[in-house]
CSV table of C-alpha atoms in Angstrom, one decimal:
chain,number,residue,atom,x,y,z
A,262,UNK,CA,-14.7,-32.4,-67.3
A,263,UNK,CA,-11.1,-33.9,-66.7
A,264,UNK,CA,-10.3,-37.5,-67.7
A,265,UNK,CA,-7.6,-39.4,-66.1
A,266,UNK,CA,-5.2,-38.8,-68.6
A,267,UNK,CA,-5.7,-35.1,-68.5
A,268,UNK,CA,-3.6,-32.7,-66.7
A,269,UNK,CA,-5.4,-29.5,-64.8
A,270,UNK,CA,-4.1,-26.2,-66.6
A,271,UNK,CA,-2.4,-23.1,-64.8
A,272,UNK,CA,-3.6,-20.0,-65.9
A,273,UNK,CA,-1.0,-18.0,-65.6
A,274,UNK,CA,-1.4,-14.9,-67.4
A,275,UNK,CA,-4.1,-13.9,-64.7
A,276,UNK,CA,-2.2,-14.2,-61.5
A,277,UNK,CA,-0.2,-12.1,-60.0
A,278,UNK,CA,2.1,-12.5,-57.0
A,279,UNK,CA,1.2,-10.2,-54.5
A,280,UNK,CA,3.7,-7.0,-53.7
A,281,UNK,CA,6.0,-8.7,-51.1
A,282,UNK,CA,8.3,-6.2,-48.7
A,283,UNK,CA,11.8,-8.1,-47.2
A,284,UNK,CA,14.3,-6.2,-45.1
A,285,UNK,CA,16.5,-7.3,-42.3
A,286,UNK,CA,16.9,-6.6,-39.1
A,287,UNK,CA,20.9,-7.2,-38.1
A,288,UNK,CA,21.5,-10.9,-39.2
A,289,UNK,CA,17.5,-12.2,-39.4
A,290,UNK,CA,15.6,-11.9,-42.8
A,291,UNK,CA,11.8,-10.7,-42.2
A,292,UNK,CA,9.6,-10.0,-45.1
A,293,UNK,CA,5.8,-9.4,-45.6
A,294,UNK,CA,3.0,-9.5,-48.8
A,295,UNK,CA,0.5,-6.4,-49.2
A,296,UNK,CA,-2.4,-6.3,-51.4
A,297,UNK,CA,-1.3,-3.4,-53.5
A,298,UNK,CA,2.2,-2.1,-54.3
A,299,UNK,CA,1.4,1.1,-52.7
A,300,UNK,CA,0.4,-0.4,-49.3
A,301,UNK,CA,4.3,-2.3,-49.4
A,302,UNK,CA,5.8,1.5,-50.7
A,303,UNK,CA,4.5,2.5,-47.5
A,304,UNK,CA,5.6,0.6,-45.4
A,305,UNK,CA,9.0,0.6,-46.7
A,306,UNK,CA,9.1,4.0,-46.2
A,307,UNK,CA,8.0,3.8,-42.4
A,308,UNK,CA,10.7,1.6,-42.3
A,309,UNK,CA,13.5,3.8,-43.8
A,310,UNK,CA,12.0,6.6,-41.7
A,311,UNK,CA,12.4,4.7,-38.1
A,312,UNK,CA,16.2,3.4,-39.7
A,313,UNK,CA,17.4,7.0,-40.1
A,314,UNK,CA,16.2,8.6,-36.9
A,315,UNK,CA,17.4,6.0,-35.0
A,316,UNK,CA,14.4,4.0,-33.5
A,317,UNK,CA,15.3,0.6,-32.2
A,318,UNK,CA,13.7,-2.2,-34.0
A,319,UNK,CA,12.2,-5.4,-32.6
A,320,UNK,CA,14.3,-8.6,-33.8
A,321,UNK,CA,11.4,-10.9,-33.7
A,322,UNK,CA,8.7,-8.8,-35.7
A,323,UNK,CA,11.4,-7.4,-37.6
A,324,UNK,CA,9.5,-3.8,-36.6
A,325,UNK,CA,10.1,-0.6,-34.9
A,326,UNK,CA,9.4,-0.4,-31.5
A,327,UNK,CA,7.5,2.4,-32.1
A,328,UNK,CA,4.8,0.1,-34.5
A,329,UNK,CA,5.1,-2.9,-31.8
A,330,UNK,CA,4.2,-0.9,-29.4
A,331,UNK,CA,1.0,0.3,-31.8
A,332,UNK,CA,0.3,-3.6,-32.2
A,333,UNK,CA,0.0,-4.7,-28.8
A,334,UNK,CA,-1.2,-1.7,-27.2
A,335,UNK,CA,-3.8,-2.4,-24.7
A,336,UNK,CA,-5.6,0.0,-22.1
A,337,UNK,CA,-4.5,1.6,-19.3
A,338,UNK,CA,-6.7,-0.5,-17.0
A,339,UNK,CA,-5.9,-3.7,-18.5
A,340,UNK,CA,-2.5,-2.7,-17.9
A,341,UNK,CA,-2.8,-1.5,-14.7
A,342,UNK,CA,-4.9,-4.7,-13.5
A,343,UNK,CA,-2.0,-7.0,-15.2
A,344,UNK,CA,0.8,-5.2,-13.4
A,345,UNK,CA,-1.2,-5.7,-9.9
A,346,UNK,CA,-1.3,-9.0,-11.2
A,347,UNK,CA,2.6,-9.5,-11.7
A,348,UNK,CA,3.1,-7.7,-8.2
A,349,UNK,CA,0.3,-9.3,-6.2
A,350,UNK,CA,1.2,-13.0,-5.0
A,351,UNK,CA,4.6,-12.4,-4.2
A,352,UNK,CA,4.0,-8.8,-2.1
A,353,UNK,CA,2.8,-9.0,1.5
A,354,UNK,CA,-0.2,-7.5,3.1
A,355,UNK,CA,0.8,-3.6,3.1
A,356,UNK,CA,2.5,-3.9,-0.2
A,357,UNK,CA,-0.3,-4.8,-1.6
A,358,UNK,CA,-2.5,-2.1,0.1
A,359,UNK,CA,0.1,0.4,-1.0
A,360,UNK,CA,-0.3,-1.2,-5.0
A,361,UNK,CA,-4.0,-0.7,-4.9
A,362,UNK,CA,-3.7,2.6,-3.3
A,363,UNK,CA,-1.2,3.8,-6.1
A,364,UNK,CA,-3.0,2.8,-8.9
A,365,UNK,CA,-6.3,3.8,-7.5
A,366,UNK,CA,-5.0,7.1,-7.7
A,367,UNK,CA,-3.5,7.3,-11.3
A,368,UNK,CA,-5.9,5.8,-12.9
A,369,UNK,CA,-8.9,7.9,-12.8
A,370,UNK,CA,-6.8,10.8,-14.5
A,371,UNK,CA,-6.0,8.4,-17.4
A,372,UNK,CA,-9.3,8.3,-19.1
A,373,UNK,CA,-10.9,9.7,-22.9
A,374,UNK,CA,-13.3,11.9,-20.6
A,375,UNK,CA,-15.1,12.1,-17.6
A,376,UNK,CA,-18.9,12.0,-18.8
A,377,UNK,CA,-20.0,9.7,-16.9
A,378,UNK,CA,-17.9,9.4,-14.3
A,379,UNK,CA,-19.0,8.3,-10.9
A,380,UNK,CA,-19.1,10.1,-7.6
A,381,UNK,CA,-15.4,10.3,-6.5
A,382,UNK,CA,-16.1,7.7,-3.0
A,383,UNK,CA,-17.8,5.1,-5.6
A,384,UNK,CA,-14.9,5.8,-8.1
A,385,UNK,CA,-12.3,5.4,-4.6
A,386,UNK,CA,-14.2,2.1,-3.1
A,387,UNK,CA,-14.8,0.7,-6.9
A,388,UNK,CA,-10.6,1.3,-7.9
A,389,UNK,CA,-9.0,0.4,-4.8
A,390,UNK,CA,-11.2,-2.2,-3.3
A,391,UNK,CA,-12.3,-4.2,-6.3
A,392,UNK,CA,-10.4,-3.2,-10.0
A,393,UNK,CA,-6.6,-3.3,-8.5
A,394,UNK,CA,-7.8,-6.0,-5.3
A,395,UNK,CA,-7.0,-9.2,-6.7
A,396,UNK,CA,-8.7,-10.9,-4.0
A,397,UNK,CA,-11.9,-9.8,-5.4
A,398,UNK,CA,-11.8,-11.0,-9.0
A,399,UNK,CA,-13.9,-13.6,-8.9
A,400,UNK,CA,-16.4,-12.1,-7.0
A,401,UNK,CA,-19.7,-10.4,-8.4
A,402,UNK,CA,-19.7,-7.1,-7.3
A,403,UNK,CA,-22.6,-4.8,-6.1
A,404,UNK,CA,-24.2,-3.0,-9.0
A,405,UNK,CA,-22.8,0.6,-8.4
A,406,UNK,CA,-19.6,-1.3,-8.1
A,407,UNK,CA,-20.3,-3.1,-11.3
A,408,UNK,CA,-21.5,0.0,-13.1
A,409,UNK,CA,-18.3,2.1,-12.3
A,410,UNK,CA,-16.3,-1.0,-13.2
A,411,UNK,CA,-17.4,-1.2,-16.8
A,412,UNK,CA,-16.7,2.5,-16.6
A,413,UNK,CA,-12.9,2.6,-16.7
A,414,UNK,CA,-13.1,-0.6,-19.0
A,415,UNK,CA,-14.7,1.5,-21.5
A,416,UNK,CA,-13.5,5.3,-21.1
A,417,UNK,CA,-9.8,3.9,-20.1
A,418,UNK,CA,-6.7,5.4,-22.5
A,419,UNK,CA,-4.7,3.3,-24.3
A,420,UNK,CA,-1.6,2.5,-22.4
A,421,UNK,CA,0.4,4.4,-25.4
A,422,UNK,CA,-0.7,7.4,-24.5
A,423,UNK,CA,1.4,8.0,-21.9
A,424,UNK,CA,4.4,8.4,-24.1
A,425,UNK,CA,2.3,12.1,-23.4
A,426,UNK,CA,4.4,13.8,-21.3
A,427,UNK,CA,2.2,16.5,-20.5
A,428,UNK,CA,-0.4,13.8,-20.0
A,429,UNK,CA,1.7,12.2,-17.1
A,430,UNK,CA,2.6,15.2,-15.6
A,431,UNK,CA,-0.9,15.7,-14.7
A,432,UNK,CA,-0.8,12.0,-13.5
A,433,UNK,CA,2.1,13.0,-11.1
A,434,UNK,CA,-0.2,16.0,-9.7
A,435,UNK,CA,-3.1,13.8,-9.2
A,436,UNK,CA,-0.8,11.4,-7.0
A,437,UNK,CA,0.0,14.2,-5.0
A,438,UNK,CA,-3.5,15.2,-3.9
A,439,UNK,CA,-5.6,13.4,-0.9
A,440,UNK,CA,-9.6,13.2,-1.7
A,441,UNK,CA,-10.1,16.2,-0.4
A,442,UNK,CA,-7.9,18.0,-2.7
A,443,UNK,CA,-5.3,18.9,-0.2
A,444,UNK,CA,-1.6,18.2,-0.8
A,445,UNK,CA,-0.4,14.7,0.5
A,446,UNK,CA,1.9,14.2,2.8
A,447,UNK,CA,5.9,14.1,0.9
A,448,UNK,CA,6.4,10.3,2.1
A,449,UNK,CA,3.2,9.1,0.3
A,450,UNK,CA,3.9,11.0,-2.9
A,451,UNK,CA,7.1,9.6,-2.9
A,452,UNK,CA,5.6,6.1,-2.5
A,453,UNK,CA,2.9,6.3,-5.2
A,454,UNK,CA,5.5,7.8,-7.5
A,455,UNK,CA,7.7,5.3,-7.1
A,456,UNK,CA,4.9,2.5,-7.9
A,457,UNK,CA,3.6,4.7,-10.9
A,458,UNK,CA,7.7,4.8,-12.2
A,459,UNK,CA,7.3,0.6,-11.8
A,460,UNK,CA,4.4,0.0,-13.8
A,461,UNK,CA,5.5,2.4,-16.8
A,462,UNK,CA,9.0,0.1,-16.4
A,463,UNK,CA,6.5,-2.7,-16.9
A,464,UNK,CA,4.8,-1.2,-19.5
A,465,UNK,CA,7.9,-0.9,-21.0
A,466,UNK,CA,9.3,-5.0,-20.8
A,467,UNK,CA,5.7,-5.6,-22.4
A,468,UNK,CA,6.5,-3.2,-25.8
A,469,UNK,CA,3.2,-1.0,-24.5
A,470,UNK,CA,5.9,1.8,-24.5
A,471,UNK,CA,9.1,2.6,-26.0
A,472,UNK,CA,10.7,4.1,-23.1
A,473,UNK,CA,9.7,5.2,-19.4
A,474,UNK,CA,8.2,8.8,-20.4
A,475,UNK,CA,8.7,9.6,-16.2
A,476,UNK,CA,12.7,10.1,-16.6
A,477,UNK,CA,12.1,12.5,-19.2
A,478,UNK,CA,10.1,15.0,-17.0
A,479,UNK,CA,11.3,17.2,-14.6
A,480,UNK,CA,9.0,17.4,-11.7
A,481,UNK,CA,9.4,18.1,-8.0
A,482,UNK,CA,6.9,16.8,-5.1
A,483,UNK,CA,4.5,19.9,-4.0
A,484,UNK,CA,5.5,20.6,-0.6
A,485,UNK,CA,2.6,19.9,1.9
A,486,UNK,CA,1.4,23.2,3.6
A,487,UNK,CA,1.1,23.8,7.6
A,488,UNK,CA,-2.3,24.1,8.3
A,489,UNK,CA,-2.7,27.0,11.0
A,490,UNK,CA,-3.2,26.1,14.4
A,491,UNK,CA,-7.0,26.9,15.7
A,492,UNK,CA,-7.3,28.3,19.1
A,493,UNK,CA,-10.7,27.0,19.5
A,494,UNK,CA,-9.1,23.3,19.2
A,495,UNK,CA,-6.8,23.6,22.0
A,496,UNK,CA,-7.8,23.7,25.8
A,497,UNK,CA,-7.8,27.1,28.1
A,498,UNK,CA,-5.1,26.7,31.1
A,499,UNK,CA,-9.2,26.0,33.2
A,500,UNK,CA,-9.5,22.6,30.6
A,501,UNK,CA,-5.8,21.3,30.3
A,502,UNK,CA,-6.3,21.2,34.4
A,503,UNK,CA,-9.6,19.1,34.5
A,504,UNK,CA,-8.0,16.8,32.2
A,505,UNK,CA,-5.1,16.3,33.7
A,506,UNK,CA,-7.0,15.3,37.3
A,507,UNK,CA,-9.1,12.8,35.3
A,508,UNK,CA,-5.8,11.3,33.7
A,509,UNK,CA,-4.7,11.3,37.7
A,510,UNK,CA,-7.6,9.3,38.5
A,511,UNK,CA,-7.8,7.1,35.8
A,512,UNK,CA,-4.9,4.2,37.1
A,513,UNK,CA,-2.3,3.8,39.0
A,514,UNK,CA,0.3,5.5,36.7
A,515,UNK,CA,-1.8,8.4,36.6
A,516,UNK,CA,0.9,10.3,38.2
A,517,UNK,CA,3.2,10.0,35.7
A,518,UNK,CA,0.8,10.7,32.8
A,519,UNK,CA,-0.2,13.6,34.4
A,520,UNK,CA,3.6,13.9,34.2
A,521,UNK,CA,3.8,13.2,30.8
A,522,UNK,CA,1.2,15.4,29.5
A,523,UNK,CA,1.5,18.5,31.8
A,524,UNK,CA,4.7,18.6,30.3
A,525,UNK,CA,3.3,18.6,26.5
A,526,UNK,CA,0.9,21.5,27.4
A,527,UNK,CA,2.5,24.0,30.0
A,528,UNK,CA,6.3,23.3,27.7
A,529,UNK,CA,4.9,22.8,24.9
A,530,UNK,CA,7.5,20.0,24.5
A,531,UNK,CA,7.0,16.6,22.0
A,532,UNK,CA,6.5,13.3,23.2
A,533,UNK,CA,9.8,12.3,22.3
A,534,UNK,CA,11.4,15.0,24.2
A,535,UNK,CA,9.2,14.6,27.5
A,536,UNK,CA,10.7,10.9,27.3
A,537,UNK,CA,14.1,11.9,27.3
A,538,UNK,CA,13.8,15.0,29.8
A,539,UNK,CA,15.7,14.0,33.4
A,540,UNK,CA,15.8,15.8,36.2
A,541,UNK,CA,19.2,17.9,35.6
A,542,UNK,CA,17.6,19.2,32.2
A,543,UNK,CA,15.4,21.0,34.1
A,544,UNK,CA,15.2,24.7,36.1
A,545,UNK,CA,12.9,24.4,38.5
A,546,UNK,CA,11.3,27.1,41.0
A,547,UNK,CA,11.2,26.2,44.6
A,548,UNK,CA,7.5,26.9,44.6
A,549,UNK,CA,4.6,26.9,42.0
């Protein structure tokens, strides 16, 4: 018991300050306490190690980027959802379609596994209509919707791992297919790439990644293939005539549809160069 002339006593043979680490980065002092001595050692040497190879260091957490980028990594679907986010108010209509389309594509490659995985239309209505639609946040979705959802929330990668090269490449392959597996067309490749490069960018201004990992790979667009032409698809001399009377019939400027289209089909000519062909471009017999 103390009485008011007595003074409470420090004992000070039993405490000991805790190991405390201080290092600067350029002019700001940053320092930090560890339980044990070898805990602070260890850092230190992280520290020394990211100095000498050259890694950039945070000013504010006094860190690497490379252990900032460990703190606040998040998954790829948060990420992806916060970059639709960033992109969505001020992007019209299309743009945004495009958005949703891109990362609807990208994202189901970026996952721990597939067990589990929905049927590839659910995955396609649940990723593009509802996960990167920002108009449909607040609404409850369906319970296959729901389901698939909670899905990518749990079997997303972190955002980190993209610094994977090998794992991005195969991201870049997947943006280049359709559903059905079949090559996209070169302009929509080169539009979903181009979305893909901007969220990594914005991965990048939010320390989820050190650096872009896409301009470090060397990749070129698969080139679409010419599907062959079946005869069974296009109409006998007989057919082409029977519908080019009923195109005759149809209006007034039947004429010059029939025009138009016999043109297409007996010179196998374009639309475009039907509508520039004039009389003096052409040869023609006095009969037949």
């Amino acid at each position: 018991m103390l009485h008011d002339n007595e003074q409470p006593q420090r004992c000070l043979g039993s405490f000991r300050a805790p190991p405390n680490l201080a290092w600067k980065v350029g002019t700001r002092p940053h320092s930090e306490s560890f339980l044990t001595s070898g805990l602070a050692e260890s850092q230190r040497a992280q520290l020394i190690t990211a100095a000498r190879e050259g890694e950039a260091f945070d000013v504010d957490s006094g860190l690497p980027k490379s252990l900032v980028v460990k703190e606040r990594d998040i998954s790829w679907y948060e990420h992806a959802r916060n970059y639709i986010a960033m992109k969505w108010d001020d992007s019209p209509a299309s743009t945004r379609r495009t958005l949703a389309e891109a990362m609807a594509t990208v994202t189901p490659t970026l996952v721990k596994d597939t067990k589990g995985l929905p049927d590839a239309r659910v995955v396609r209505t649940t990723l593009y209509s509802w996960a990167f639609n920002k108009n449909r946040w607040e609404e409850d979705a369906p319970a296959d919707i729901a389901k698939a959802l909670d899905w990518f929330k749990r079997k997303s990668l972190p955002t980190s791992a993209l610094s994977d090269r090998l794992l991005v490449r195969s991201t870049l392959t997947a943006l280049s297919k359709k559903l059905d597996g079949k090559t996209a067309a070169a302009r929509t490749i080169r539009r979903k790439r181009a979305i893909f490069h901007n969220s990594l960018e914005y991965a990048v201004e939010a320390d989820l990644l050190t650096e872009n990992p896409l301009t470090r790979i060397k990749w070129k667009a698969p080139e679409q293939v010419e599907e062959e032409l079946d005869p069974a698809c296009v109409p006998d001399p007989e057919q082409a005539a029977k519908l080019l009377d009923a195109v005759r019939d149809q209006s007034p400027r039947g004429r010059r549809l029939v025009a138009f289209f016999g043109c297409m089909y007996y010179a196998a000519a374009r639309p475009a160069e039907v509508i520039g062909l004039r009389l003096q471009d052409c040869d023609l017999p006095r009969r037949g």
